[in-house]
Amino acid sequence: KSSVLHLIPAIAYSLGQLDKRIGSAIAKVVKAHGPGIGGVSVKTQYDGLLGGPLNTVLELVNEGPLVVIIDRLDEC
């Protein structure tokens, strides 16, 4: 089974690949906190890698919902 600690970084990576603005916001967090942010609690990962960066890309609000589908969650 994969570790649930890999879930948030994987979602962040995929979103960063999808949209350059999101990728830049996530890169700033990783640069500030270092790559060790992937080894902290899931809440801290979410706040740092998803919640915070997504809230800084204000243009996303006008572009409709952002849907993330998580397949095989039972394998985490």
Coordinates of N, CA and C in Angstrom, one line a residue:
K1 N 0.8 -1.2 0.0 CA 0.0 0.0 0.0 C 0.9 1.3 0.0
S2 N 0.4 2.3 -0.7 CA 1.1 3.5 -0.7 C 0.8 4.3 0.6
S3 N 1.7 5.1 1.0 CA 1.5 6.0 2.2 C 0.5 7.1 1.8
V4 N -0.4 7.4 2.7 CA -1.3 8.6 2.6 C -0.5 9.9 2.5
L5 N 0.7 9.9 3.1 CA 1.6 11.1 3.0 C 2.0 11.4 1.6
H6 N 1.9 10.5 0.7 CA 2.2 10.8 -0.7 C 1.0 11.4 -1.5
L7 N -0.2 11.3 -0.9 CA -1.4 11.8 -1.6 C -1.4 13.3 -1.9
I8 N -1.2 14.1 -1.0 CA -1.2 15.6 -1.2 C -0.1 16.0 -2.1
P9 N 1.2 15.6 -1.9 CA 2.2 16.0 -2.8 C 1.9 15.5 -4.3
A10 N 1.3 14.4 -4.4 CA 1.0 13.9 -5.8 C -0.1 14.8 -6.4
I11 N -1.1 15.2 -5.6 CA -2.2 16.1 -6.1 C -1.5 17.4 -6.5
A12 N -0.7 17.9 -5.6 CA -0.1 19.2 -5.8 C 0.8 19.2 -7.1
Y13 N 1.5 18.1 -7.3 CA 2.3 17.9 -8.5 C 1.5 18.0 -9.8
S14 N 0.4 17.2 -9.7 CA -0.5 17.1 -10.9 C -1.1 18.5 -11.2
L15 N -1.6 19.2 -10.2 CA -2.2 20.5 -10.4 C -1.2 21.5 -10.9
G16 N 0.1 21.4 -10.4 CA 1.1 22.2 -10.9 C 1.5 22.0 -12.3
Q17 N 1.4 20.7 -12.8 CA 1.6 20.4 -14.2 C 0.4 20.9 -15.0
L18 N -0.8 20.9 -14.5 CA -2.0 21.3 -15.2 C -2.0 22.8 -15.5
D19 N -1.6 23.6 -14.5 CA -1.7 25.1 -14.6 C -0.4 25.7 -14.1
K20 N 0.2 26.5 -14.9 CA 1.5 27.2 -14.5 C 1.4 28.1 -13.3
R21 N 0.2 28.7 -13.2 CA 0.0 29.6 -12.0 C 0.0 28.8 -10.7
I22 N -0.7 27.7 -10.7 CA -0.7 26.9 -9.6 C 0.7 26.3 -9.3
G23 N 1.4 25.9 -10.3 CA 2.7 25.3 -10.2 C 3.7 26.3 -9.6
S24 N 3.6 27.6 -10.0 CA 4.4 28.7 -9.4 C 4.1 28.9 -8.0
A25 N 2.9 28.9 -7.6 CA 2.5 29.1 -6.2 C 3.0 27.9 -5.3
I26 N 2.9 26.7 -5.8 CA 3.4 25.5 -5.1 C 4.9 25.6 -5.0
A27 N 5.5 26.0 -6.1 CA 7.0 26.0 -6.1 C 7.5 27.0 -5.0
K28 N 6.8 28.1 -4.8 CA 7.2 29.1 -3.8 C 7.2 28.5 -2.4
V29 N 6.1 27.7 -2.2 CA 6.0 27.0 -0.9 C 7.1 26.0 -0.7
V30 N 7.4 25.2 -1.7 CA 8.5 24.2 -1.6 C 9.8 24.9 -1.4
K31 N 10.0 26.0 -2.1 CA 11.3 26.7 -2.0 C 11.4 27.3 -0.6
A32 N 10.3 27.8 0.0 CA 10.4 28.4 1.3 C 10.6 27.3 2.4
H33 N 9.9 26.2 2.3 CA 9.9 25.2 3.3 C 10.8 24.0 3.1
G34 N 11.3 23.9 1.8 CA 12.1 22.8 1.5 C 11.3 21.6 1.1
P35 N 11.9 20.6 0.5 CA 11.2 19.4 0.1 C 10.7 18.5 1.2
G36 N 11.1 18.8 2.5 CA 10.7 18.1 3.6 C 9.2 18.3 3.9
I37 N 8.6 19.2 3.3 CA 7.1 19.5 3.5 C 6.3 18.2 3.2
G38 N 6.9 17.3 2.3 CA 6.2 16.1 2.0 C 6.1 15.1 3.1
G39 N 6.9 15.3 4.1 CA 7.0 14.3 5.2 C 6.3 14.7 6.5
V40 N 5.5 15.8 6.4 CA 4.8 16.3 7.6 C 3.4 15.8 7.6
S41 N 2.6 16.2 8.6 CA 1.2 15.7 8.6 C 0.4 16.1 7.4
V42 N -0.6 15.3 7.1 CA -1.5 15.5 6.0 C -2.1 16.9 6.0
K43 N -2.5 17.4 7.2 CA -3.1 18.7 7.3 C -2.1 19.8 6.9
T44 N -0.9 19.7 7.4 CA 0.1 20.6 7.1 C 0.5 20.6 5.6
Q45 N 0.5 19.4 5.1 CA 0.7 19.3 3.6 C -0.4 19.9 2.8
Y46 N -1.6 19.7 3.2 CA -2.8 20.3 2.5 C -2.7 21.8 2.6
D47 N -2.5 22.3 3.8 CA -2.4 23.8 4.0 C -1.3 24.4 3.2
G48 N -0.1 23.7 3.2 CA 1.0 24.3 2.5 C 1.0 24.1 1.0
L49 N 0.7 22.9 0.6 CA 0.8 22.5 -0.9 C -0.4 22.7 -1.7
L50 N -1.6 22.8 -1.1 CA -2.8 23.0 -1.8 C -3.6 24.2 -1.4
G51 N -4.1 24.2 -0.1 CA -4.9 25.3 0.3 C -4.3 26.7 0.1
G52 N -3.1 26.9 0.7 CA -2.5 28.2 0.5 C -2.2 28.6 -0.9
P53 N -1.5 27.7 -1.7 CA -1.2 28.1 -3.1 C -2.5 28.3 -3.9
L54 N -3.5 27.5 -3.8 CA -4.7 27.7 -4.6 C -5.4 29.0 -4.2
N55 N -5.4 29.4 -2.9 CA -6.0 30.7 -2.5 C -5.2 31.9 -3.0
T56 N -4.0 31.7 -3.4 CA -3.2 32.8 -3.9 C -3.4 33.1 -5.4
V57 N -3.9 32.1 -6.1 CA -4.2 32.2 -7.6 C -5.6 32.7 -7.7
L58 N -5.8 34.0 -7.6 CA -7.2 34.6 -7.5 C -7.9 34.4 -8.8
E59 N -7.2 34.3 -9.9 CA -7.9 34.1 -11.2 C -8.7 32.8 -11.3
L60 N -8.3 31.9 -10.5 CA -9.0 30.6 -10.6 C -10.5 30.7 -10.2
V61 N -10.8 31.7 -9.3 CA -12.2 31.8 -8.9 C -13.1 32.1 -10.0
N62 N -12.7 32.8 -11.0 CA -13.5 33.1 -12.2 C -13.5 32.1 -13.3
E63 N -12.7 31.0 -13.1 CA -12.6 30.0 -14.1 C -13.4 28.8 -13.8
G64 N -14.3 28.8 -12.9 CA -15.1 27.7 -12.6 C -14.5 26.8 -11.5
P65 N -15.2 25.7 -11.2 CA -14.7 24.8 -10.1 C -13.5 24.0 -10.6
L66 N -12.7 23.6 -9.6 CA -11.5 22.8 -9.9 C -11.9 21.4 -9.2
V67 N -11.9 20.4 -10.0 CA -12.3 19.1 -9.5 C -11.1 18.2 -9.5
V68 N -10.9 17.5 -8.4 CA -9.8 16.6 -8.3 C -10.5 15.2 -8.0
I69 N -10.2 14.2 -8.8 CA -10.7 12.9 -8.7 C -9.6 12.0 -8.1
I70 N -9.8 11.4 -7.0 CA -8.8 10.5 -6.4 C -9.3 9.1 -6.6
D71 N -8.6 8.4 -7.4 CA -8.9 7.0 -7.7 C -8.0 6.1 -6.8
R72 N -8.5 4.9 -6.4 CA -7.7 4.0 -5.6 C -7.4 4.5 -4.2
L73 N -8.3 5.3 -3.7 CA -8.0 5.8 -2.3 C -8.0 4.7 -1.3
D74 N -8.6 3.6 -1.6 CA -8.6 2.5 -0.6 C -7.2 1.8 -0.6
E75 N -6.3 2.2 -1.5 CA -5.0 1.6 -1.5 C -4.0 2.4 -0.7
C76 N -4.4 3.5 -0.2 CA -3.5 4.4 0.6 C -3.4 3.9 2.0

